[in-house]
XYZ file of C-alpha atoms in Angstrom:
697
model
C 119.336 84.026 139.804
C 121.767 85.571 142.272
C 119.978 88.383 144.146
C 122.985 90.691 143.500
C 122.281 90.406 139.739
C 118.743 91.775 140.247
C 117.969 94.940 138.196
C 118.337 98.039 140.392
C 114.985 99.452 139.197
C 113.192 96.846 141.379
C 114.753 98.220 144.581
C 112.099 100.212 146.506
C 112.807 103.920 145.963
C 114.498 103.503 142.552
C 112.120 102.831 139.617
C 112.852 103.396 135.878
C 113.831 107.110 136.028
C 116.260 106.815 138.917
C 117.609 103.585 137.388
C 118.463 105.545 134.213
C 120.224 108.263 136.251
C 122.171 105.734 138.379
C 123.183 103.800 135.272
C 124.267 106.831 133.209
C 126.069 108.693 135.978
C 127.569 105.923 138.137
C 127.298 102.729 136.070
C 124.983 101.197 138.712
C 122.735 98.615 136.998
C 122.196 95.912 139.647
C 121.867 95.376 143.401
C 125.500 94.189 143.368
C 126.674 97.411 141.683
C 124.989 99.504 144.393
C 126.394 97.306 147.168
C 129.899 97.800 145.691
C 129.458 101.569 145.337
C 131.473 102.321 148.468
C 131.386 105.516 150.571
C 134.335 107.891 150.063
C 134.242 109.238 153.637
C 132.427 108.891 156.952
C 131.267 111.377 159.584
C 130.946 110.386 163.237
C 127.230 110.579 164.169
C 127.618 109.027 167.603
C 128.218 112.359 169.388
C 125.574 115.057 169.929
C 126.790 118.609 170.702
C 125.011 121.516 172.379
C 124.641 124.717 170.333
C 126.545 126.534 173.099
C 129.651 124.333 172.376
C 129.767 125.064 168.639
C 132.277 127.262 166.816
C 132.425 128.265 163.140
C 135.532 126.211 162.372
C 134.137 122.795 163.438
C 133.488 120.008 160.886
C 130.016 118.446 160.476
C 128.214 118.087 163.815
C 124.748 117.247 165.142
C 122.500 118.947 167.687
C 119.041 118.049 169.044
C 116.364 120.705 169.626
C 113.208 122.277 168.208
C 112.230 125.080 165.809
C 110.948 128.268 167.477
C 109.823 130.117 164.316
C 110.382 130.616 160.555
C 111.378 133.884 158.885
C 111.399 134.603 155.122
C 113.650 137.136 153.324
C 112.940 138.002 149.642
C 115.935 137.607 147.293
C 114.774 139.077 143.982
C 112.095 137.737 141.627
C 110.608 134.405 142.787
C 113.538 133.722 145.158
C 113.610 133.771 148.945
C 115.840 132.823 151.821
C 114.087 130.866 154.548
C 115.517 130.858 158.081
C 114.321 128.633 160.953
C 115.296 129.796 164.454
C 116.265 126.647 166.348
C 117.119 126.013 170.018
C 118.286 123.201 172.272
C 117.943 125.254 175.472
C 121.633 126.283 175.595
C 121.535 128.863 172.746
C 119.781 129.680 169.464
C 121.055 128.721 165.970
C 119.727 129.571 162.508
C 118.906 126.929 159.911
C 119.051 128.524 156.445
C 117.679 127.430 153.051
C 118.450 129.374 149.854
C 116.733 126.646 147.801
C 113.904 124.415 148.954
C 112.811 126.808 151.711
C 109.140 126.337 150.785
C 109.552 122.544 151.241
C 111.260 123.109 154.633
C 108.399 125.325 155.898
C 105.787 122.742 154.838
C 107.701 119.710 156.181
C 109.293 120.743 159.490
C 106.965 121.591 162.391
C 107.491 124.200 165.114
C 107.942 122.520 168.509
C 108.818 119.015 167.145
C 112.172 117.696 168.325
C 114.651 117.238 165.459
C 118.199 115.993 165.103
C 119.969 118.626 162.977
C 123.135 117.617 161.134
C 125.336 120.042 159.183
C 128.418 122.258 159.029
C 128.288 125.111 161.571
C 129.356 128.614 160.473
C 128.929 132.008 162.171
C 126.643 134.656 160.615
C 125.479 137.823 162.408
C 127.142 136.548 165.615
C 124.988 133.441 165.605
C 125.689 129.777 164.725
C 124.226 129.028 161.315
C 123.591 125.769 159.408
C 123.016 126.112 155.640
C 120.839 123.387 154.054
C 121.136 121.030 157.065
C 119.725 117.480 157.315
C 116.790 117.196 159.747
C 115.488 113.903 161.179
C 112.651 113.343 163.617
C 114.573 112.729 166.864
C 111.803 110.491 168.288
C 112.327 107.969 165.479
C 116.130 107.710 165.935
C 118.181 105.571 168.281
C 121.268 107.773 168.721
C 123.237 104.937 170.278
C 123.243 103.066 166.915
C 124.117 106.027 164.679
C 127.847 105.149 164.358
C 129.629 106.596 161.339
C 127.537 108.123 158.546
C 128.673 107.182 155.030
C 129.121 109.768 152.246
C 128.832 108.819 148.575
C 130.160 110.653 145.513
C 127.380 111.892 143.219
C 127.296 114.167 140.164
C 125.753 117.640 139.836
C 123.068 116.166 137.559
C 122.137 113.640 140.264
C 121.989 116.260 143.000
C 119.613 118.368 140.906
C 117.222 115.451 140.591
C 117.336 114.683 144.324
C 119.894 111.850 144.189
C 122.447 113.298 146.611
C 124.684 111.364 149.009
C 121.863 111.086 151.559
C 119.526 109.596 148.941
C 122.163 107.014 147.919
C 122.624 106.187 151.604
C 118.878 105.542 152.022
C 118.808 103.278 148.935
C 121.841 101.369 150.245
C 120.164 100.993 153.659
C 117.036 99.568 151.976
C 119.226 97.133 150.019
C 121.310 96.012 153.007
C 118.139 95.354 155.070
C 116.584 93.405 152.181
C 119.574 91.142 151.412
C 119.789 87.566 152.726
C 123.214 86.477 154.093
C 125.684 86.679 151.209
C 127.763 83.689 150.175
C 131.515 83.654 150.839
C 134.027 84.193 148.000
C 137.203 83.117 149.809
C 137.938 79.675 151.362
C 137.519 79.427 155.137
C 141.156 78.393 155.656
C 142.325 81.597 153.905
C 139.990 83.812 155.950
C 141.253 82.198 159.161
C 144.920 82.328 158.152
C 144.801 86.027 157.222
C 142.391 86.988 160.075
C 139.913 88.524 157.615
C 136.316 89.576 158.280
C 133.658 87.483 156.491
C 132.343 88.851 153.185
C 128.724 89.337 154.299
C 129.757 91.222 157.435
C 132.333 93.314 155.519
C 129.861 94.437 152.842
C 127.300 95.511 155.470
C 129.862 97.105 157.788
C 131.578 99.167 155.059
C 128.281 101.047 154.523
C 127.168 101.231 158.173
C 130.157 100.910 160.529
C 129.578 101.315 164.249
C 133.134 102.497 164.844
C 136.454 103.155 163.099
C 137.939 99.766 164.072
C 135.103 97.773 162.439
C 135.296 99.986 159.368
C 139.036 99.362 158.992
C 138.576 95.567 159.228
C 135.782 95.656 156.624
C 137.846 97.751 154.234
C 140.912 95.493 154.593
C 138.769 92.443 153.744
C 137.202 94.044 150.638
C 140.471 95.571 149.401
C 142.342 92.303 149.844
C 139.692 90.356 147.918
C 139.737 92.843 145.041
C 143.550 92.760 144.748
C 143.782 89.018 145.363
C 141.546 88.088 142.415
C 143.477 90.412 140.106
C 146.760 88.773 141.153
C 145.272 85.286 140.943
C 144.085 85.973 137.409
C 147.393 87.484 136.268
C 149.385 84.564 137.683
C 146.924 82.036 136.195
C 147.317 83.737 132.799
C 151.128 83.762 133.040
C 151.174 80.098 134.145
C 148.887 79.132 131.210
C 151.141 80.957 128.773
C 154.200 79.130 130.106
C 152.541 75.728 129.845
C 150.955 76.418 126.451
C 153.868 78.037 124.636
C 157.310 76.561 124.446
C 159.977 79.168 123.858
C 162.728 78.877 121.268
C 165.885 77.575 122.954
C 168.901 79.800 122.329
C 171.496 77.270 123.408
C 174.652 79.165 122.450
C 176.250 82.556 122.871
C 178.267 82.517 119.681
C 180.493 84.398 117.320
C 178.263 87.435 116.652
C 177.764 88.207 120.352
C 181.409 87.577 121.254
C 182.783 89.639 118.348
C 180.593 92.550 119.405
C 181.506 92.162 123.078
C 185.269 92.001 122.409
C 185.696 94.522 119.603
C 182.647 96.812 119.278
C 181.460 97.564 122.806
C 181.572 101.396 123.007
C 182.139 101.458 126.787
C 182.405 98.867 129.566
C 179.043 97.510 130.737
C 177.876 98.512 134.206
C 177.303 95.741 136.764
C 173.539 96.342 136.396
C 173.707 95.828 132.600
C 175.713 92.613 133.054
C 173.183 91.322 135.599
C 170.238 91.944 133.242
C 171.982 90.260 130.283
C 172.614 87.221 132.515
C 168.903 87.117 133.483
C 167.908 87.252 129.799
C 170.413 84.516 128.855
C 168.940 82.189 131.486
C 165.404 82.889 130.166
C 166.150 82.306 126.476
C 168.036 79.104 127.203
C 165.337 77.639 129.463
C 162.894 76.361 126.842
C 160.089 78.605 128.059
C 159.057 81.758 126.286
C 160.540 84.871 127.902
C 158.307 87.776 128.886
C 160.525 90.269 130.679
C 160.058 93.909 131.621
C 163.271 95.961 131.571
C 163.075 99.124 133.618
C 165.805 101.724 133.633
C 166.067 105.478 133.726
C 166.647 107.486 130.593
C 170.298 107.051 129.588
C 170.911 103.926 131.688
C 171.870 101.831 128.637
C 168.722 99.785 127.964
C 169.185 99.895 124.168
C 172.646 98.325 124.454
C 171.248 95.502 126.608
C 168.419 94.986 124.093
C 170.891 94.883 121.185
C 173.151 92.329 122.896
C 170.094 90.157 123.610
C 169.137 90.374 119.922
C 172.661 89.265 118.988
C 172.141 86.061 121.025
C 169.034 85.385 118.866
C 171.083 85.954 115.689
C 173.793 83.573 116.962
C 171.088 80.891 117.202
C 169.798 81.438 113.670
C 166.847 83.724 114.470
C 165.819 87.260 113.470
C 165.102 90.037 115.954
C 162.848 93.068 115.883
C 162.560 96.252 117.951
C 159.289 98.207 118.020
C 159.169 101.891 119.017
C 156.096 104.086 119.538
C 157.074 106.911 117.143
C 158.931 107.287 113.862
C 161.435 109.672 115.475
C 162.266 107.103 118.157
C 162.453 104.240 115.616
C 164.895 106.223 113.472
C 166.932 107.032 116.529
C 167.112 103.352 117.534
C 168.207 102.549 113.980
C 170.972 105.175 114.089
C 172.141 103.961 117.526
C 172.167 100.270 116.501
C 173.958 100.985 113.183
C 176.590 102.983 115.094
C 177.072 100.108 117.594
C 177.323 97.486 114.814
C 179.604 99.495 112.498
C 181.989 97.108 110.729
C 179.979 93.972 111.534
C 178.412 91.944 108.749
C 174.802 92.294 109.917
C 171.835 93.696 107.999
C 169.596 96.109 109.938
C 166.486 97.612 108.301
C 163.859 100.240 109.139
C 160.112 99.822 108.644
C 157.839 102.772 109.460
C 154.907 104.465 107.744
C 157.253 106.589 105.622
C 159.157 103.592 104.188
C 157.274 103.086 100.926
C 157.496 101.717 97.366
C 160.621 99.851 96.248
C 162.394 100.413 99.572
C 159.512 98.791 101.448
C 159.420 95.810 99.069
C 163.138 95.220 99.639
C 162.604 95.214 103.411
C 159.677 92.765 103.173
C 161.714 90.449 100.933
C 164.735 90.604 103.261
C 162.539 89.621 106.223
C 160.999 86.694 104.324
C 164.299 85.304 103.019
C 166.061 85.854 106.372
C 168.776 88.192 105.064
C 167.612 90.995 107.404
C 168.867 90.186 110.895
C 167.333 93.068 112.858
C 164.197 95.057 111.985
C 163.571 98.419 113.644
C 160.066 99.799 113.251
C 156.849 101.305 114.554
C 153.301 99.868 114.524
C 153.972 99.210 110.819
C 155.820 96.030 111.931
C 152.582 94.303 112.999
C 150.783 94.759 109.666
C 149.727 91.462 108.047
C 152.004 92.004 105.018
C 155.093 91.885 107.250
C 156.279 88.264 107.557
C 159.573 86.939 108.959
C 161.564 83.827 108.052
C 162.393 83.073 111.732
C 161.414 85.741 114.259
C 162.855 84.721 117.616
C 163.257 87.877 119.708
C 161.113 91.018 120.019
C 161.924 94.205 121.910
C 159.001 96.548 122.645
C 160.120 100.034 123.657
C 157.936 102.234 125.871
C 155.434 99.388 126.311
C 152.616 101.571 127.647
C 152.122 103.023 124.180
C 151.259 99.616 122.739
C 148.124 97.661 123.540
C 148.254 93.979 124.432
C 146.383 93.110 121.208
C 149.248 94.683 119.240
C 151.813 92.676 121.187
C 149.828 89.506 120.475
C 149.913 90.209 116.713
C 153.702 89.964 116.836
C 153.402 86.492 118.320
C 151.427 85.294 115.302
C 154.403 86.033 113.026
C 156.236 83.001 114.324
C 155.460 79.287 114.800
C 156.329 79.626 118.486
C 155.866 83.006 120.149
C 159.178 84.902 120.128
C 160.922 85.912 123.353
C 159.657 89.359 124.401
C 161.644 92.087 126.135
C 159.521 95.072 127.103
C 161.493 98.257 127.894
C 160.379 101.374 129.698
C 162.141 104.520 130.870
C 159.109 105.415 132.984
C 160.059 103.799 136.287
C 157.054 101.870 137.544
C 156.618 101.487 141.301
C 156.783 97.870 142.382
C 153.131 97.611 143.470
C 151.945 99.009 140.143
C 154.327 96.796 138.136
C 152.926 93.750 139.977
C 149.454 94.678 138.807
C 150.008 96.226 135.388
C 152.753 93.846 134.291
C 152.085 90.948 136.614
C 152.765 88.365 133.917
C 156.233 89.747 133.194
C 159.469 89.046 135.041
C 161.119 92.320 135.982
C 164.734 93.429 135.454
C 166.058 96.786 136.555
C 169.099 98.778 135.401
C 169.748 100.977 138.407
C 173.167 102.402 137.472
C 174.171 105.110 135.029
C 177.070 104.441 132.632
C 180.469 105.721 133.853
C 181.227 109.383 133.160
C 177.593 110.521 133.357
C 176.986 113.371 135.810
C 173.557 113.615 137.489
C 171.471 116.516 136.127
C 171.322 119.477 138.518
C 167.693 120.579 139.019
C 166.663 124.024 140.287
C 163.359 125.816 140.826
C 162.984 129.394 139.546
C 159.991 131.756 139.861
C 158.763 133.324 136.620
C 159.653 136.784 137.969
C 163.361 135.896 137.483
C 163.331 135.301 133.714
C 166.013 137.927 132.960
C 168.674 136.155 135.002
C 167.504 132.798 133.597
C 168.033 134.136 130.056
C 171.547 135.263 131.049
C 172.351 131.724 132.227
C 171.041 130.263 128.927
C 173.224 132.685 126.919
C 176.263 131.642 128.957
C 175.654 127.916 128.243
C 175.156 128.495 124.487
C 178.351 130.575 124.307
C 180.157 127.597 125.829
C 178.911 125.557 122.862
C 175.873 123.877 124.475
C 172.251 123.630 123.293
C 169.028 124.300 125.185
C 165.472 122.885 125.307
C 162.636 125.220 126.351
C 159.395 123.291 126.941
C 155.894 124.798 126.990
C 152.989 122.972 128.635
C 150.803 121.875 125.752
C 149.130 119.157 127.742
C 146.126 118.671 125.462
C 146.964 119.007 121.781
C 143.506 120.521 121.326
C 143.977 123.379 123.768
C 144.074 126.423 121.520
C 145.178 128.709 124.364
C 148.233 126.506 125.004
C 149.141 126.523 121.325
C 148.821 130.309 121.297
C 151.070 130.515 124.391
C 153.670 128.461 122.537
C 153.443 130.608 119.361
C 153.585 133.868 121.379
C 156.345 132.473 123.595
C 158.384 131.542 120.520
C 158.201 135.151 119.270
C 159.229 136.479 122.717
C 162.207 134.081 122.796
C 163.290 135.088 119.283
C 163.432 138.699 120.495
C 165.194 137.706 123.733
C 167.884 135.747 121.833
C 168.398 137.604 118.529
C 171.977 136.301 118.325
C 170.924 132.592 118.273
C 168.901 130.339 115.960
C 165.715 128.668 117.289
C 163.663 125.614 116.236
C 160.023 125.023 117.155
C 158.248 121.651 117.506
C 154.718 120.709 118.593
C 152.246 117.899 117.980
C 150.032 119.864 115.584
C 152.828 120.146 112.992
C 153.048 117.842 109.974
C 155.441 114.952 110.696
C 157.768 116.104 107.881
C 158.051 119.669 109.276
C 158.487 118.383 112.813
C 161.241 116.006 111.708
C 162.988 118.819 109.791
C 163.009 121.126 112.842
C 164.218 118.300 115.114
C 167.041 117.437 112.717
C 168.249 121.058 112.661
C 168.627 120.845 116.439
C 170.212 117.378 116.353
C 172.795 118.617 113.826
C 173.525 121.740 115.893
C 172.189 124.173 113.263
C 169.845 125.673 115.885
C 170.877 126.355 119.471
C 167.447 126.463 121.164
C 164.607 123.990 120.635
C 161.249 125.412 121.742
C 158.852 122.497 122.098
C 155.918 120.837 123.822
C 156.094 117.411 125.451
C 156.493 115.732 122.035
C 160.203 115.600 122.933
C 159.481 113.676 126.122
C 160.417 110.377 124.491
C 163.218 109.839 122.120
C 165.458 112.737 121.119
C 169.095 112.104 121.851
C 171.280 115.210 121.653
C 174.348 114.728 123.899
C 175.312 118.380 123.330
C 172.051 119.688 124.868
C 172.812 120.509 128.490
C 169.917 122.743 129.616
C 166.238 121.814 129.950
C 163.935 124.718 130.863
C 160.370 123.652 131.707
C 157.941 126.577 131.768
C 154.804 126.398 133.977
C 156.282 123.251 135.526
C 153.345 123.148 137.968
C 151.183 121.818 135.124
C 153.234 118.647 134.633
C 153.124 115.379 136.563
C 156.272 114.122 138.273
C 156.892 111.297 135.809
C 156.571 113.699 132.899
C 159.000 116.177 134.470
C 161.430 113.305 135.047
C 161.102 112.118 131.433
C 161.752 115.645 130.144
C 164.763 116.038 132.413
C 166.127 112.808 130.898
C 166.604 114.600 127.562
C 169.689 116.315 129.008
C 172.658 114.848 130.863
C 173.534 112.553 127.953
C 177.026 113.924 127.416
C 179.988 114.264 129.763
C 179.239 117.934 130.659
C 177.281 119.071 133.694
C 173.620 119.479 132.686
C 170.855 121.573 134.222
C 167.071 121.301 134.489
C 165.239 124.506 135.437
C 161.628 124.302 136.623
C 159.866 127.643 136.157
C 156.623 128.325 138.073
C 154.562 131.267 139.356
C 155.130 132.240 142.994
C 151.726 131.009 144.209
C 151.689 127.203 144.303
C 149.452 124.590 145.919
C 150.850 122.315 148.624
C 150.876 119.296 146.258
C 152.718 121.211 143.541
C 155.335 122.428 145.984
C 155.921 118.798 147.043
C 156.313 117.723 143.396
C 158.824 120.473 142.639
C 160.792 119.729 145.836
C 161.007 115.997 144.991
C 162.349 116.855 141.515
C 165.027 119.125 142.985
C 165.985 116.572 145.666
C 166.474 113.407 143.620
C 167.322 111.988 140.183
C 166.139 108.517 141.198
C 163.292 107.584 138.842
C 161.904 104.969 141.224
C 161.642 107.370 144.157
C 159.941 109.834 141.833
C 157.512 107.220 140.505
C 156.575 106.114 144.046
C 155.951 109.742 145.017
C 153.946 110.330 141.832
C 151.795 107.292 142.512
C 151.032 108.563 146.019
C 150.282 112.111 144.846
C 148.283 111.309 141.739
C 146.989 107.750 142.012
C 147.519 104.992 139.431
C 144.915 106.147 136.923
C 146.810 109.346 136.136
C 150.263 107.860 135.819
C 152.021 108.096 132.483
C 150.889 105.171 130.402
C 148.358 103.540 132.684
C 145.701 105.935 131.470
C 146.282 105.446 127.730
C 146.593 101.704 127.957
C 143.472 101.894 130.085
C 144.174 100.678 133.564
C 142.054 97.800 132.454
C 140.309 97.370 135.771
C 138.500 99.978 137.739
C 139.311 99.341 141.387
C 136.240 99.929 143.546
C 137.856 100.169 146.959
C 141.564 99.278 146.832
C 144.144 101.918 145.936
C 147.396 100.625 144.467
C 149.217 103.784 145.563
C 148.285 103.458 149.217
C 147.659 99.731 149.608
C 151.105 98.489 148.586
C 151.291 96.008 151.479
C 147.949 94.474 150.520
C 149.074 94.160 146.866
C 152.137 92.288 148.144
C 150.022 90.130 150.472
C 147.591 89.330 147.623
C 150.489 88.331 145.368
C 152.116 86.155 148.034
C 148.780 84.453 148.758
C 147.945 83.804 145.085
C 151.387 82.526 143.987
C 151.468 79.208 145.942
C 147.832 78.481 144.977
C 148.686 78.678 141.248
C 151.841 76.596 141.815
C 149.823 73.932 143.660
C 146.864 73.923 141.232
C 148.078 75.282 137.841
C 145.162 73.744 135.904
C 142.599 75.364 138.283
C 140.740 72.064 138.847
C 141.386 71.128 142.494
C 138.306 70.877 144.762
C 140.306 72.530 147.533
C 140.235 75.811 145.584
C 136.887 75.323 143.782
C 135.420 78.445 145.412
C 138.277 80.554 143.921
C 137.957 79.239 140.368
C 134.169 79.674 140.478
C 134.531 83.282 141.622
C 137.241 83.986 139.049
C 134.871 82.768 136.295
C 132.140 85.132 137.563
C 134.565 88.064 137.595
C 135.799 87.257 134.103
C 132.231 87.679 132.839
C 132.197 91.274 134.065
C 133.270 94.206 131.920
C 136.854 94.024 133.170
C 139.233 93.622 130.264
C 141.413 91.036 131.993
C 143.671 90.445 129.000
C 144.702 94.080 128.982
C 145.936 93.867 132.552
C 149.079 92.068 131.496
């Protein structure tokens, strides 16, 4: 048995009770789990200060001296504050305990020399340390102290004595007990990339002597973590390509050409043409296409998807487009029908509300091949839905569908159909490489001609009167307005109340106009009814929560007001802004916040006002919030929990990992070469862990 698989309860100092706490709170079950529970920060313990040098605004420091006396101050029933007066010969400091004072008095001896470590503050004109760490100075070699690691722990753990210091002691016991650890990367790779060895890196990351060693250890461990993820993704993609032949669409025929010559609503942008060319190469190559199409809201992704589906139809296949919500599916249907007006093609809708005779007709049309294009929601992947020849699938807003659902679509065809995954949430390159590493990426980075960029401004909530005047002006000019409330959690009653109260306030503020209201708690039928009133122009103002973030297309709406904008992430603000600016008129997005804002929030608001570029915004969002919080990665479960690497900040290492893994897979696609045996062995071990590797793609 590998020593790292040993149960943590057998580590001296742990036992059954602490094992339960470590397992429940931190998921630490084995020696290996503890070794890979990395510190989140380090404090330099190599320098010792004198008390005379200290000021109240210094970070954690250490001083060496002895206790002169203890003093106790009562603090109500059964509570006391214990103060030790401590000196190093240059001045006197107070060491204070509000809890555990009794233990301190029994444990620490007057006259013994201690190393005191803590955060200095000033109280009663004297330096004070609250709840400091004390170590017997005689037992310490200060020259080997280096950087002290700090570990995240929960409140529950702290209460039972498992604080950062306790975790550090357990880790120290483990590191001293471990034999040299075996390597997980080939020697030639370590030499080529100038990496630290694994054994040295794992020991150094917990007990670094200096910042330079720490940095080298962290680079080694981060690279390894990212490298195996990339290696696995590329292995999976390579397997898929070898295993599944794609349908060959050898011709671009009459249907495509008729549409292109006579039905194209506006000239394609260069970016749209480029993407269609990339798709044509894929579907004619004989391998199954898996392509991610990224493009901002309104960049013309649906048109590209439709033209790709027409190529499938020209080659005798059916196509299908899946959307995450009924509203969005119906909108795709309306858009596609409008594009194809006058062409002899049958397009059908399949969602949860298509029932009875209508549903039967759709199912029959799919089976006998008379339906060319199916537009639907999750209902499309039900077992009862069978196609005659499904050759092309478009998945819209991919992050709302799990991989298992995508795989179900594959089973509806003898060969897996070509897959085009679309998203309007721009994904930074480093994240795309990890989340969608098995997909080729296409980007539409141009807006169609005639579209004006949305003008974004920031307004404090003390200026609502003038904001209302501006809204009135726009409506009088024939425009419509969205006003969005921050209902972030559908369960937050206070948010729902804010929306209800806000709706009443707005009705009074705009008695001359008609208002609609939409939120996630409404019945789908009522929600749809309210949305339709706005779409048809019967109401001028739509008061809503983020349910409108994806999918409503009202070219006449030119103003988006986002209330309490500080509560939204950047990607969400960008998605909401994309609801306007769909017509030829100048559109506006107004971010309303209180005057007092945190530094991070101010940055977010400034970025929104400075740029309309979704990719710049996504990069900034990734840096500010980290990958786990980004739109979509949370719901789809960022399937791996990175222990030390950070996709937002380690972009270069993600790139390096990808570039290192790619040639290895090309050289040894079947993963059998002795040269790389160490990699395939390690990959097998990792695949046995609780990482859901399939969901990474």
